[in-house]
XYZ file of C-alpha atoms in Angstrom:
290
model
C -36.080 43.434 58.699
C -37.950 42.138 61.765
C -40.426 44.545 63.305
C -41.874 44.684 66.805
C -44.958 42.407 66.918
C -46.601 44.796 69.418
C -47.292 47.191 66.563
C -50.788 46.115 65.604
C -52.430 47.011 62.351
C -54.763 49.597 63.920
C -51.833 51.495 65.456
C -49.942 51.448 62.169
C -53.025 52.724 60.366
C -53.464 55.556 62.874
C -49.787 56.505 62.642
C -49.920 56.532 58.863
C -53.171 58.516 58.822
C -51.854 61.185 61.214
C -48.585 61.634 59.311
C -50.382 61.912 55.985
C -52.692 64.525 57.540
C -49.661 66.689 58.327
C -48.516 66.348 54.729
C -52.004 67.184 53.457
C -52.102 70.278 55.670
C -48.838 71.463 54.161
C -50.119 70.863 50.600
C -53.346 72.742 51.370
C -51.381 75.740 52.683
C -49.112 75.586 49.651
C -52.041 75.702 47.243
C -53.830 78.624 48.900
C -50.658 80.749 49.091
C -49.033 79.803 45.793
C -50.388 82.935 44.094
C -48.805 85.053 46.838
C -45.539 83.181 46.374
C -45.520 83.989 42.669
C -46.548 87.610 43.220
C -44.352 88.566 46.174
C -41.402 86.183 45.954
C -40.671 84.997 42.435
C -41.126 88.436 40.841
C -38.677 90.088 43.255
C -34.907 90.429 42.758
C -32.606 87.726 44.066
C -32.134 88.607 47.695
C -31.492 86.603 50.817
C -35.185 86.784 51.703
C -36.101 84.893 48.545
C -33.605 82.133 49.322
C -34.826 81.824 52.911
C -38.406 81.604 51.660
C -37.538 78.834 49.187
C -35.677 76.978 51.932
C -38.594 77.207 54.376
C -41.114 76.354 51.674
C -39.514 73.203 50.318
C -36.922 71.854 52.777
C -39.434 70.799 55.490
C -41.671 69.339 52.783
C -38.762 67.249 51.480
C -38.130 65.969 55.020
C -41.765 65.031 55.618
C -41.993 63.265 52.268
C -38.678 61.440 52.780
C -39.766 60.185 56.188
C -43.065 58.951 54.776
C -41.332 57.063 51.973
C -38.770 55.510 54.324
C -41.415 54.517 56.860
C -43.574 52.882 54.202
C -40.566 50.974 52.872
C -39.657 49.758 56.371
C -43.147 48.413 57.039
C -43.423 46.916 53.576
C -40.354 44.810 54.203
C -37.925 46.676 51.943
C -34.226 46.004 52.491
C -32.652 49.154 53.938
C -29.253 49.424 55.596
C -29.716 49.364 59.370
C -26.811 51.781 59.870
C -28.168 54.237 57.291
C -31.654 54.092 58.801
C -30.290 54.681 62.299
C -28.168 57.625 61.127
C -31.171 59.224 59.392
C -33.291 58.764 62.515
C -30.658 60.354 64.771
C -30.167 63.247 62.335
C -33.831 64.300 62.544
C -33.181 66.661 65.440
C -30.323 68.344 63.536
C -32.386 68.916 60.390
C -35.307 70.161 62.504
C -32.958 72.690 64.106
C -31.776 73.715 60.639
C -35.371 74.290 59.531
C -36.131 76.251 62.705
C -33.071 78.404 62.025
C -34.760 79.638 58.850
C -37.725 80.996 60.826
C -35.490 82.485 63.501
C -33.423 84.320 60.869
C -36.594 86.043 59.671
C -37.780 86.948 63.166
C -34.350 88.078 64.367
C -33.885 90.272 61.293
C -37.230 91.972 61.912
C -36.318 92.742 65.515
C -32.802 93.827 64.514
C -34.365 96.298 62.071
C -36.738 97.603 64.746
C -33.723 98.410 66.926
C -32.061 100.397 64.117
C -29.179 97.997 63.495
C -28.149 98.030 67.136
C -24.936 96.024 67.173
C -25.611 94.650 70.643
C -28.927 93.259 69.459
C -27.210 91.762 66.416
C -24.417 90.120 68.391
C -26.924 89.027 71.008
C -28.900 87.159 68.358
C -25.737 85.544 67.011
C -24.826 84.348 70.504
C -28.402 83.189 71.085
C -28.334 81.050 67.939
C -24.914 79.640 68.867
C -26.184 78.765 72.345
C -29.248 77.079 70.854
C -27.056 75.072 68.480
C -24.758 74.030 71.325
C -27.750 72.810 73.334
C -28.936 70.725 70.361
C -25.455 69.202 69.911
C -25.196 68.469 73.636
C -28.548 66.736 73.440
C -27.282 64.556 70.606
C -24.084 63.589 72.409
C -25.881 62.923 75.702
C -28.697 60.788 74.297
C -26.937 59.011 71.427
C -25.003 56.442 73.525
C -28.225 55.229 75.158
C -30.229 55.045 71.958
C -31.500 51.530 71.253
C -32.684 51.983 67.706
C -35.351 49.772 66.164
C -36.706 50.276 62.625
C -40.256 50.832 63.858
C -39.107 53.979 65.661
C -39.215 55.649 62.247
C -43.010 55.612 62.606
C -43.475 55.952 66.358
C -41.114 57.774 68.734
C -38.699 60.663 68.273
C -35.203 60.638 69.830
C -34.823 62.001 73.356
C -32.567 64.707 71.926
C -35.724 66.460 70.718
C -36.312 67.619 74.291
C -33.135 69.716 74.108
C -34.204 71.219 70.787
C -37.682 72.002 72.108
C -36.467 73.772 75.242
C -33.793 75.827 73.462
C -36.243 76.844 70.706
C -38.848 77.955 73.238
C -36.295 80.128 75.043
C -35.123 81.720 71.786
C -38.664 82.438 70.617
C -39.561 83.953 74.001
C -36.563 86.304 73.838
C -37.385 87.379 70.271
C -41.026 88.034 71.144
C -40.057 89.866 74.336
C -37.738 92.230 72.453
C -40.456 92.878 69.872
C -43.076 93.720 72.509
C -40.643 95.936 74.416
C -39.783 97.941 71.313
C -43.441 98.241 70.352
C -44.473 99.483 73.789
C -41.585 101.964 73.849
C -43.746 104.153 71.628
C -41.877 104.439 68.345
C -43.912 101.745 66.597
C -47.068 101.846 68.720
C -50.211 102.341 66.662
C -48.533 101.796 63.278
C -49.641 99.103 60.861
C -46.121 97.717 60.739
C -45.784 97.538 64.507
C -49.162 95.839 64.830
C -48.190 93.316 62.169
C -44.955 92.438 63.955
C -46.703 91.946 67.280
C -49.477 89.881 65.707
C -47.181 87.659 63.678
C -44.665 87.270 66.474
C -47.340 86.299 68.998
C -49.031 83.809 66.674
C -45.730 82.158 65.749
C -44.727 81.914 69.394
C -48.036 80.326 70.395
C -47.836 77.855 67.495
C -44.256 76.906 68.280
C -44.903 76.768 72.019
C -47.640 74.188 71.423
C -45.697 72.079 68.929
C -42.327 72.210 70.706
C -43.876 71.482 74.104
C -45.679 68.450 72.701
C -42.474 67.358 70.936
C -40.653 67.580 74.261
C -43.286 65.469 76.022
C -43.372 62.854 73.260
C -39.579 62.708 73.298
C -39.091 62.379 77.052
C -41.859 59.787 77.477
C -41.075 57.880 74.246
C -44.735 57.963 73.306
C -46.181 56.638 70.088
C -47.137 59.302 67.556
C -43.910 61.186 68.321
C -42.778 60.940 64.708
C -46.177 61.974 63.410
C -46.090 64.987 65.739
C -42.679 65.705 64.226
C -44.299 65.850 60.786
C -46.751 68.446 62.103
C -43.832 70.312 63.678
C -42.082 70.570 60.305
C -45.302 71.701 58.642
C -45.704 74.385 61.305
C -42.140 75.614 60.717
C -42.655 75.851 56.970
C -46.047 77.531 57.123
C -45.075 80.002 59.867
C -41.851 81.083 58.200
C -43.447 81.555 54.787
C -46.404 83.431 56.248
C -44.048 85.807 58.061
C -42.383 86.710 54.776
C -45.571 86.920 52.703
C -47.404 89.056 55.284
C -44.579 91.559 55.364
C -44.325 91.719 51.580
C -48.099 92.100 51.300
C -48.397 94.955 53.819
C -47.684 97.915 51.475
C -50.228 96.577 48.964
C -52.828 96.062 51.681
C -52.424 99.693 52.686
C -52.854 100.908 49.105
C -49.240 102.019 48.806
C -46.239 100.814 46.879
C -42.862 100.023 48.389
C -39.748 100.579 46.383
C -37.547 97.601 45.567
C -33.998 98.789 45.044
C -31.666 96.899 42.712
C -28.784 97.048 45.128
C -26.774 94.727 47.276
C -27.672 96.823 50.305
C -30.374 95.530 52.608
C -33.537 97.593 52.917
C -36.061 98.404 55.584
C -39.603 99.263 54.557
C -41.252 101.092 57.417
C -44.440 103.007 58.077
C -43.920 106.735 58.561
C -45.539 108.250 61.630
C -47.083 111.161 59.742
C -49.726 109.398 57.673
C -49.813 106.036 56.032
C -46.981 106.569 53.566
C -44.139 104.099 53.308
C -40.511 105.029 52.950
C -37.531 102.894 52.090
C -34.435 103.586 54.139
C -31.133 102.660 52.519
C -28.535 100.909 54.643
C -31.067 99.241 56.934
C -31.759 95.506 57.048
C -34.801 94.462 55.051
C -37.746 94.037 57.358
C -39.371 91.004 55.833
């Protein structure tokens, strides 16, 4: 497999070093939160939250590791099917959207719970996710015909379709954060530990995603080197943010010196802070506020 001679050894070293740094950052976060994972996730009943956590914890990691292995094989002269390599490269935007969906499920569920299962909020989120998915698919169909794939792109640039993913994700995150802030300022959750947690987490996730998605958009549109390494950081950010959202919510009752009740039921639960004091109550029939 013939590679572009313009890729000098220093550039390859820098690309490799930056991508490995993203992987190391993920491993570091994994190690410092593994005890929380065991305590708050593995000891709980099998619920959808546990499955989403496992997905966010290990799916992005598998993608980062797979890309590193494939890139190393390409630059070490391994024989890999050109068609298979091109298909994997093009599919990166789809799998990134799938990983982002995991985080959005958590954030949308929290907001849906804040609005007391309001069906318009629920259907609005469904339509928002569908619209985001349509934008990603349109990006694929628009940019795919003009894609001139070269094996070295696995280490350098991301597809132009990432710009569509970045813009749609930013819009979705802005809407989710806006609904959270509006509900908080309406007064029902103002001043509560739970409301403060939702605002804090939502704001931090939005800022993190705004930075990573905006840079992904720029790298994609300008076909800059380090686009694929930025993509590795993007996946790490998705995994860490989603898992932190779940762990922080599960940890909240313990941090306040109270215990939340875990019901062995198929019904979803909402653990909320009562206004009169710091006691927690579990409301049956509400979605679980993770």
